[in-house]
Short mmCIF file of C-alpha atoms in Angstrom, two decimals:
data_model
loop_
_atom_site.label_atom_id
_atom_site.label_comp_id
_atom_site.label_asym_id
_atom_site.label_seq_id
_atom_site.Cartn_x
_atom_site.Cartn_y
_atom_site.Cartn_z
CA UNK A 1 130.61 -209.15 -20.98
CA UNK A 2 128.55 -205.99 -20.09
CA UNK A 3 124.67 -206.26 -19.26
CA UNK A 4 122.72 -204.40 -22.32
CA UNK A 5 120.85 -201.13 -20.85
CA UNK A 6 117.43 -202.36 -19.73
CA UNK A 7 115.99 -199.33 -20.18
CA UNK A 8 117.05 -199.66 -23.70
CA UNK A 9 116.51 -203.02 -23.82
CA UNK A 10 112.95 -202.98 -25.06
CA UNK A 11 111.27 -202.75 -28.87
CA UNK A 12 109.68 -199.49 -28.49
CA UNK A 13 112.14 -197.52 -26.89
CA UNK A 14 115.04 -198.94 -29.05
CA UNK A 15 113.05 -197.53 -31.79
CA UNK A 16 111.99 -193.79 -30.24
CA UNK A 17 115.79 -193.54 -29.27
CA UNK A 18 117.11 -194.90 -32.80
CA UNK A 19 114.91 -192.00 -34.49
CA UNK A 20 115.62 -189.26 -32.19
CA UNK A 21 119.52 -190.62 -32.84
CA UNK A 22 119.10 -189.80 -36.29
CA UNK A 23 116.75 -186.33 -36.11
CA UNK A 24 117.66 -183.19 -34.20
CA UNK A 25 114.02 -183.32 -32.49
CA UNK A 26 110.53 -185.16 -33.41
CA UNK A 27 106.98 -184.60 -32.36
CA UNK A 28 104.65 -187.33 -30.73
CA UNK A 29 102.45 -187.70 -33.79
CA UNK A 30 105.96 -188.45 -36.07
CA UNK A 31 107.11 -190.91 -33.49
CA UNK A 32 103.46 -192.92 -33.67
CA UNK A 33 103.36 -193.22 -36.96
CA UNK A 34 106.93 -194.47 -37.60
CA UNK A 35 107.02 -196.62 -34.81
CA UNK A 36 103.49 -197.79 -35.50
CA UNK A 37 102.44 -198.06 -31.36
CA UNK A 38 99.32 -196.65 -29.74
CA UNK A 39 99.33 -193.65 -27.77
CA UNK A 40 99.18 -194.65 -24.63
CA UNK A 41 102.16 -197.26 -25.02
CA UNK A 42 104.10 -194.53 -26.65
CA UNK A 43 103.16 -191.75 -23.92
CA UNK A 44 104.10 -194.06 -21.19
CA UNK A 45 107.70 -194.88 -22.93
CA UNK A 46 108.18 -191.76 -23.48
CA UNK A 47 107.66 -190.61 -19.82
CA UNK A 48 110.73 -193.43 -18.63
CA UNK A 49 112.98 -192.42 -21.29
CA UNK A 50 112.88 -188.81 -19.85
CA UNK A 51 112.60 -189.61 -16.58
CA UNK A 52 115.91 -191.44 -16.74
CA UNK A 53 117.35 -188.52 -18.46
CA UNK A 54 117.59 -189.87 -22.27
CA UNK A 55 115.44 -187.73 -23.76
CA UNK A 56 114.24 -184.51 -23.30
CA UNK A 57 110.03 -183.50 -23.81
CA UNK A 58 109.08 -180.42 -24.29
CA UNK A 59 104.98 -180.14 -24.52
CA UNK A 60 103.95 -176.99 -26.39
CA UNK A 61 100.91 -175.87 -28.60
CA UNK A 62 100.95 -175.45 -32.32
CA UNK A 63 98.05 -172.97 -32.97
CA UNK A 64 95.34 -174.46 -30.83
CA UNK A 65 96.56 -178.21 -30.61
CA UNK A 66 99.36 -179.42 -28.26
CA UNK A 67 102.67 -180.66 -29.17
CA UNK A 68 104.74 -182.08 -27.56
CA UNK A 69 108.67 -182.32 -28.77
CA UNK A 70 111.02 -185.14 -28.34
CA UNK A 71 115.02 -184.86 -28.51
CA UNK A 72 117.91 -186.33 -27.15
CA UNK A 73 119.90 -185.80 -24.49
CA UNK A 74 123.71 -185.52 -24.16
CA UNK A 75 123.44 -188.52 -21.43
CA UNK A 76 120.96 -190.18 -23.64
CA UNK A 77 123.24 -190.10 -26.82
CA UNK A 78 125.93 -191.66 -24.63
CA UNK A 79 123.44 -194.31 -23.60
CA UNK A 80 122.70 -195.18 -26.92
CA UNK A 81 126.39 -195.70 -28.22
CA UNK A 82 127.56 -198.04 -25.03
CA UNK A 83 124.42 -199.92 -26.20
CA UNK A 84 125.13 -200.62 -29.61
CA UNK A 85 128.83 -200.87 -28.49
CA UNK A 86 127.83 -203.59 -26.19
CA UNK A 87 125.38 -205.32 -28.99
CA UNK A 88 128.33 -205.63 -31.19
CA UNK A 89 130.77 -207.41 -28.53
CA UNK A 90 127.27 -209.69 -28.32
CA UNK A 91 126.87 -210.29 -31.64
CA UNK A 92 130.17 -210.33 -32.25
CA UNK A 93 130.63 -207.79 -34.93
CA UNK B 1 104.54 -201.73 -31.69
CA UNK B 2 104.47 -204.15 -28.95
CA UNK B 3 106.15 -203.78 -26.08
CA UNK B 4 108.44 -207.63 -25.37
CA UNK B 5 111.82 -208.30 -24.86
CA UNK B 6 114.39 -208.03 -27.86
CA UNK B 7 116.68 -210.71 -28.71
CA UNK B 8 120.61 -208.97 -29.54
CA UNK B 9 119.84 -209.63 -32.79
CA UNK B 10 116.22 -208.00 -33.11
CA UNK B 11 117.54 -205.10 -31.57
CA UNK B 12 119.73 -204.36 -34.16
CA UNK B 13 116.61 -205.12 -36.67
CA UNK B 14 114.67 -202.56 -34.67
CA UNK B 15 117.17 -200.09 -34.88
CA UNK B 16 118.25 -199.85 -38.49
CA UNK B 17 114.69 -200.28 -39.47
CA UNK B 18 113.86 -196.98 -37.36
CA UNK B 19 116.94 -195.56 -38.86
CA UNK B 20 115.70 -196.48 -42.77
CA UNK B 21 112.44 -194.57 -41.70
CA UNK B 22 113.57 -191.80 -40.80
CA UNK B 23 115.67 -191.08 -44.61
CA UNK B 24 112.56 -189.84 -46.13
CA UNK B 25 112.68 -186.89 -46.65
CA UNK B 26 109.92 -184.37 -46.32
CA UNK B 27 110.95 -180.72 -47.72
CA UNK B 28 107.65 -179.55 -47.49
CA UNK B 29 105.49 -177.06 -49.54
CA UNK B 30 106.69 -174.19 -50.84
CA UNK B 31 104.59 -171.30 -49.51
CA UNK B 32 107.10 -169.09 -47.37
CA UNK B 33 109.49 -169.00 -50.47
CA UNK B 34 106.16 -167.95 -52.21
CA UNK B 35 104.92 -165.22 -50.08
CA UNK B 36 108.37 -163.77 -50.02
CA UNK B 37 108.11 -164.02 -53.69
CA UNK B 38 105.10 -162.34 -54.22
CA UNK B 39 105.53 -159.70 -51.53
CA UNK B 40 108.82 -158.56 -53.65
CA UNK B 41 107.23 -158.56 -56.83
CA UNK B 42 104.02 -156.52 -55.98
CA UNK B 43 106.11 -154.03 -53.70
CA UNK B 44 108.56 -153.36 -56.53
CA UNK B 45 106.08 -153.01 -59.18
CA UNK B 46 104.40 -150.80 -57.25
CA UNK B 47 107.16 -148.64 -56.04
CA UNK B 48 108.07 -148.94 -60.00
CA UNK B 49 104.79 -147.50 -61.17
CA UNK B 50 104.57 -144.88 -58.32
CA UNK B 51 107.58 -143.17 -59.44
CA UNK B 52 107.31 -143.60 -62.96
CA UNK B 53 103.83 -141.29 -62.40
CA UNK B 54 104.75 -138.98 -59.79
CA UNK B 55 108.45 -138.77 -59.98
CA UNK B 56 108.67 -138.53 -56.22
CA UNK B 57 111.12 -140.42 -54.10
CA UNK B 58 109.25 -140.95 -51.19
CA UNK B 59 107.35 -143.60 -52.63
CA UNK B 60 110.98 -145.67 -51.88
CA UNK B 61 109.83 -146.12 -48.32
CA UNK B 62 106.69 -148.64 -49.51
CA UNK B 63 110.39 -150.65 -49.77
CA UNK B 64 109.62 -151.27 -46.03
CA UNK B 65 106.59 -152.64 -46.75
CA UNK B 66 108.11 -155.92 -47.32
CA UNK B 67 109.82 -156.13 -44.22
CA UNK B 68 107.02 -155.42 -42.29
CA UNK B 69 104.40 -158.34 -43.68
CA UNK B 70 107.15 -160.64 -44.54
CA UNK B 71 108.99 -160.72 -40.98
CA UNK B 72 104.97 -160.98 -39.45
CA UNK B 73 103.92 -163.84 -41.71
CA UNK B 74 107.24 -165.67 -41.91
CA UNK B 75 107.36 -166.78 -38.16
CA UNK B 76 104.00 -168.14 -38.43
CA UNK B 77 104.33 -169.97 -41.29
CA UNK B 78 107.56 -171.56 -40.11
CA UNK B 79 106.01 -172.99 -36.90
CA UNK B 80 103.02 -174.36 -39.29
CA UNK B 81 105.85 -175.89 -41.39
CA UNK B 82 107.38 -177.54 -38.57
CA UNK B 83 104.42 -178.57 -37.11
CA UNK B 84 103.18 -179.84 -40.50
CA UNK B 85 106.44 -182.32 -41.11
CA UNK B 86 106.09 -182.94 -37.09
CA UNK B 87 110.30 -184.14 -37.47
CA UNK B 88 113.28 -181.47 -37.38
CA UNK B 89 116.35 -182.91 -39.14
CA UNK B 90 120.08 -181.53 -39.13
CA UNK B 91 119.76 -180.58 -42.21
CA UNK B 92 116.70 -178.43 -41.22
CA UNK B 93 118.11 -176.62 -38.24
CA UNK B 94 121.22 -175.58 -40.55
CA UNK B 95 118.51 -173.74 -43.30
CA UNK B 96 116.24 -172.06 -40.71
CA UNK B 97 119.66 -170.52 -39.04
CA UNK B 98 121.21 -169.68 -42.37
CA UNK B 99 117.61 -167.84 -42.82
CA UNK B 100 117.82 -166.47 -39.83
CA UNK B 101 121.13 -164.91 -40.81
CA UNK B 102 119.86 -163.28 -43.77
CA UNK B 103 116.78 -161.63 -41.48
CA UNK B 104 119.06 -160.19 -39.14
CA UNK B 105 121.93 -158.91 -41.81
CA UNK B 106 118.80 -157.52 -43.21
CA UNK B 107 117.58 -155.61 -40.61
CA UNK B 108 120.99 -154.18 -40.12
CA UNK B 109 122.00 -153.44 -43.25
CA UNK B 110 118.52 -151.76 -43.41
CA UNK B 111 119.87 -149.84 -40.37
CA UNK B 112 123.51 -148.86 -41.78
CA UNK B 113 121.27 -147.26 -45.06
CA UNK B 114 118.68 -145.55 -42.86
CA UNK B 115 121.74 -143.82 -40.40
CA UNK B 116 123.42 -143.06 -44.22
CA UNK B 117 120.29 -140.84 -45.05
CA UNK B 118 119.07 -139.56 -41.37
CA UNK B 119 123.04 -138.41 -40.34
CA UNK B 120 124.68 -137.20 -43.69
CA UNK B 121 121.82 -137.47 -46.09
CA UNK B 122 124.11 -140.05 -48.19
CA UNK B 123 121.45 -142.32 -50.34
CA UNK B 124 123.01 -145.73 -50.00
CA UNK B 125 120.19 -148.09 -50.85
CA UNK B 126 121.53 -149.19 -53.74
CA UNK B 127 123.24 -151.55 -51.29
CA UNK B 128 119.35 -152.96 -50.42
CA UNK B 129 119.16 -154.46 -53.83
CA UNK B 130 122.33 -156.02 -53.99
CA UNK B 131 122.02 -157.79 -50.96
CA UNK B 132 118.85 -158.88 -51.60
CA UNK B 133 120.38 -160.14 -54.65
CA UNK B 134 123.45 -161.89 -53.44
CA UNK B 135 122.63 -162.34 -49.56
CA UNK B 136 119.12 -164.45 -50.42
CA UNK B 137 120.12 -166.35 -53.35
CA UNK B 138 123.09 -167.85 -51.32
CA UNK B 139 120.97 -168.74 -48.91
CA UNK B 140 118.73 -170.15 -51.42
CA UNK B 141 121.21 -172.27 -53.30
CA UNK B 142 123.02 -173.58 -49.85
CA UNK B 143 119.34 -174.78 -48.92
CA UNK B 144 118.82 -176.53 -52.27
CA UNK B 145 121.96 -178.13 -51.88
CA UNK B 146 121.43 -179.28 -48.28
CA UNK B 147 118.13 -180.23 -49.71
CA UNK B 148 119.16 -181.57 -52.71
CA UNK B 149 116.05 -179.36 -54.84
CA UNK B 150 117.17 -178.31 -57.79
CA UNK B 151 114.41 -175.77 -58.08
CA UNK B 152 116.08 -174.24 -55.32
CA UNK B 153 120.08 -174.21 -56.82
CA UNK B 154 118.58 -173.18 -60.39
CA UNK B 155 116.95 -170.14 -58.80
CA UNK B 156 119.15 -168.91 -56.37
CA UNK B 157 121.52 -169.08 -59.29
CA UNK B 158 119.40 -166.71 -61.28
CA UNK B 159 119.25 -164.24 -58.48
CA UNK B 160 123.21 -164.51 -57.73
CA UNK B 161 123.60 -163.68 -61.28
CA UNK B 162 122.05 -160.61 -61.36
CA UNK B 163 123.41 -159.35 -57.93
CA UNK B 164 127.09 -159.91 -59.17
CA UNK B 165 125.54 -157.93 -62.52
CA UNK B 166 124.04 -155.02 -59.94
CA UNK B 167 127.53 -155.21 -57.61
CA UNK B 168 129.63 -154.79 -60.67
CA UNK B 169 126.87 -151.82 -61.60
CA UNK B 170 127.40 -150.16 -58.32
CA UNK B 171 131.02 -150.74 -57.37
CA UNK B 172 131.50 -148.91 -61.26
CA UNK B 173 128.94 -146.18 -61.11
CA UNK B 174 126.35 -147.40 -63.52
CA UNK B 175 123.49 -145.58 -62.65
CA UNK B 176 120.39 -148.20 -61.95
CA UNK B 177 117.11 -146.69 -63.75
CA UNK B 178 114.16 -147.64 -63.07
CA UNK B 179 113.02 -147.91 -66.49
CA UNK B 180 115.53 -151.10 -66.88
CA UNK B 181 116.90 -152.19 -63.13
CA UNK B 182 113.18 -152.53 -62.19
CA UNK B 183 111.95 -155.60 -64.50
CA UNK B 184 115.46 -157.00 -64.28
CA UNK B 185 115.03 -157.15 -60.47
CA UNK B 186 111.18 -158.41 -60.50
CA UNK B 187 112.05 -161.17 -62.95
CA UNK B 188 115.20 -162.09 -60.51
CA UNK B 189 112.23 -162.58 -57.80
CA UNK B 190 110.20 -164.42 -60.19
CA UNK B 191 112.88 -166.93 -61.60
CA UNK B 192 114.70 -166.92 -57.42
CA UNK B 193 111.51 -167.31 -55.64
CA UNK B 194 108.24 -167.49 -57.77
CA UNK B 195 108.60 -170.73 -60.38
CA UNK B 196 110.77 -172.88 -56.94
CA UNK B 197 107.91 -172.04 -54.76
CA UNK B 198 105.19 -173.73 -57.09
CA UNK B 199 107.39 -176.12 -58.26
CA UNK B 200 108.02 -177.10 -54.24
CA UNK B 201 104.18 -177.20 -53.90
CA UNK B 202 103.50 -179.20 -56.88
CA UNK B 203 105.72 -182.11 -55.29
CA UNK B 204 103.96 -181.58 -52.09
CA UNK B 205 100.98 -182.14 -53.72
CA UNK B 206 101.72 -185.07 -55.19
CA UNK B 207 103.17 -186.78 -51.69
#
């Protein structure tokens, strides 16, 4: 049986991948609130999921504050479906 | 959220609870469909009343008027929006590129009526108010339906109504005064734009 993707593997970066699955892009303040994590935990997520190429951060400003922009990647995407592909032959659905 | 290991089976919690989350839907307030609105309506009355008292053409050109503050404002007021809702959804990138479509037909069929007048003198802005009278309310009502606003669908379908009405006036030679054409085409506005803008920031309100 395949190995799930540790980098996937994990409660808050299941969830920031699950959302940006499901919307074309989110900010950092949407992605707190709905997955209910600090900051810093989020920030530091974040930063592993892009650097392994699943999602792609774009920090901006909106008027005077800074945004920063979450999407997914193509490789990312792909990541996501062998996981949940591999969760099924686990759970044997 | 704490980061720990998942079990197979929490993982699967984690990710259609995200997944619930993310179906609510935000449309946001109404205030670009509102300045749009109100822009219209203030231009046109004035153009109305301007050459109802002076009986000169040229007061046609305040016609750009709208262009002008309404292709400033509405950039800024998108990136508000966005930044406002903080999410972007499918759904959402398929309206702002539908709009987008309408602002750059606009400017060209702007264009096409301005190289009419400059190269053969041929008045063909007639062709102004039925796009803005067809073109935008098909926008509006594929937006409601994406959305699923009613507000939106009712409005638009106002609006589409009376562009087919000024199509079928143009394409048979009905002349459009400005006596009658003029409150027909404000209360198109109203009804398209005016009542679904409040009525979008009344539910926003209430969120």
């Amino acid at each position: 049986m395949r190995e799930l993707d540790p980098l996937l593997h994990s409660q808050l970066r299941l969830a920031v991948v699950s959302i940006l699955m499901t919307v074309e892009e989110a900010d950092f303040v949407y992605l707190r609130k709905k997955t209910e994590s600090t900051a810093g935990n989020l920030s530091v997520q974040l930063d592993k999921l892009a650097a392994a190429g699943y999602i792609c951060v774009e920090k901006g400003k909106s008027g005077r504050r800074p945004r920063t922009v979450c999407s997914m990647t193509p490789a990312g995407r792909e990541a996501f479906e062998q996981y949940v592909d591999t969760l099924k032959e686990y759970l044997n659905l | 959220m704490e980061e720990k290991k998942l079990t197979e089976k929490e993982s699967l919690e984690v990710i259609t609870s995200m997944i619930e989350r993310t179906k609510e839907r935000y449309i946001g307030d109404g205030n670009i469909l509102l300045m749009w609105g109100y822009l219209t309506v203030v231009v046109a009355t004035l153009v109305w009343a301007l050459l109802a008292i002076t009986h000169h053409p040229a007061w046609n050109w305040l016609w750009f008027l709208i262009w002008v503050v309404g292709g400033t404002a509405t950039p800024i007021m998108v990136r508000k929006k966005q930044a406002a809702l903080g999410v972007m959804s499918y759904s959402d990138k398929v309206s702002s590129r539908i709009w987008m479509t309408v602002g750059y037909s606009a400017m060209f069929a702007t264009l096409c009526c301005l190289a009419f007048l400059l190269a053969k003198g041929i008045d063909a802005w007639g062709m102004m108010l039925a796009f803005a009278l067809v073109i935008v309310p098909f926008a509006e009502i594929t937006e409601g339906v994406l959305l699923n606003e009613k507000s939106l669908i009712a409005g638009g379908g106002v609006g589409l109504a009376a562009g087919i009405f000024t199509m079928c006036c143009l394409a048979g030679g009905v002349a459009l005064y400005a006596n009658w054409y003029m409150p027909m085409f404000i209360c198109a506005f109203v009804c398209m734009m005016i009542i679904p803008g409040h009525i979008l920031n009344r539910k926003a309100k209430k969120r």
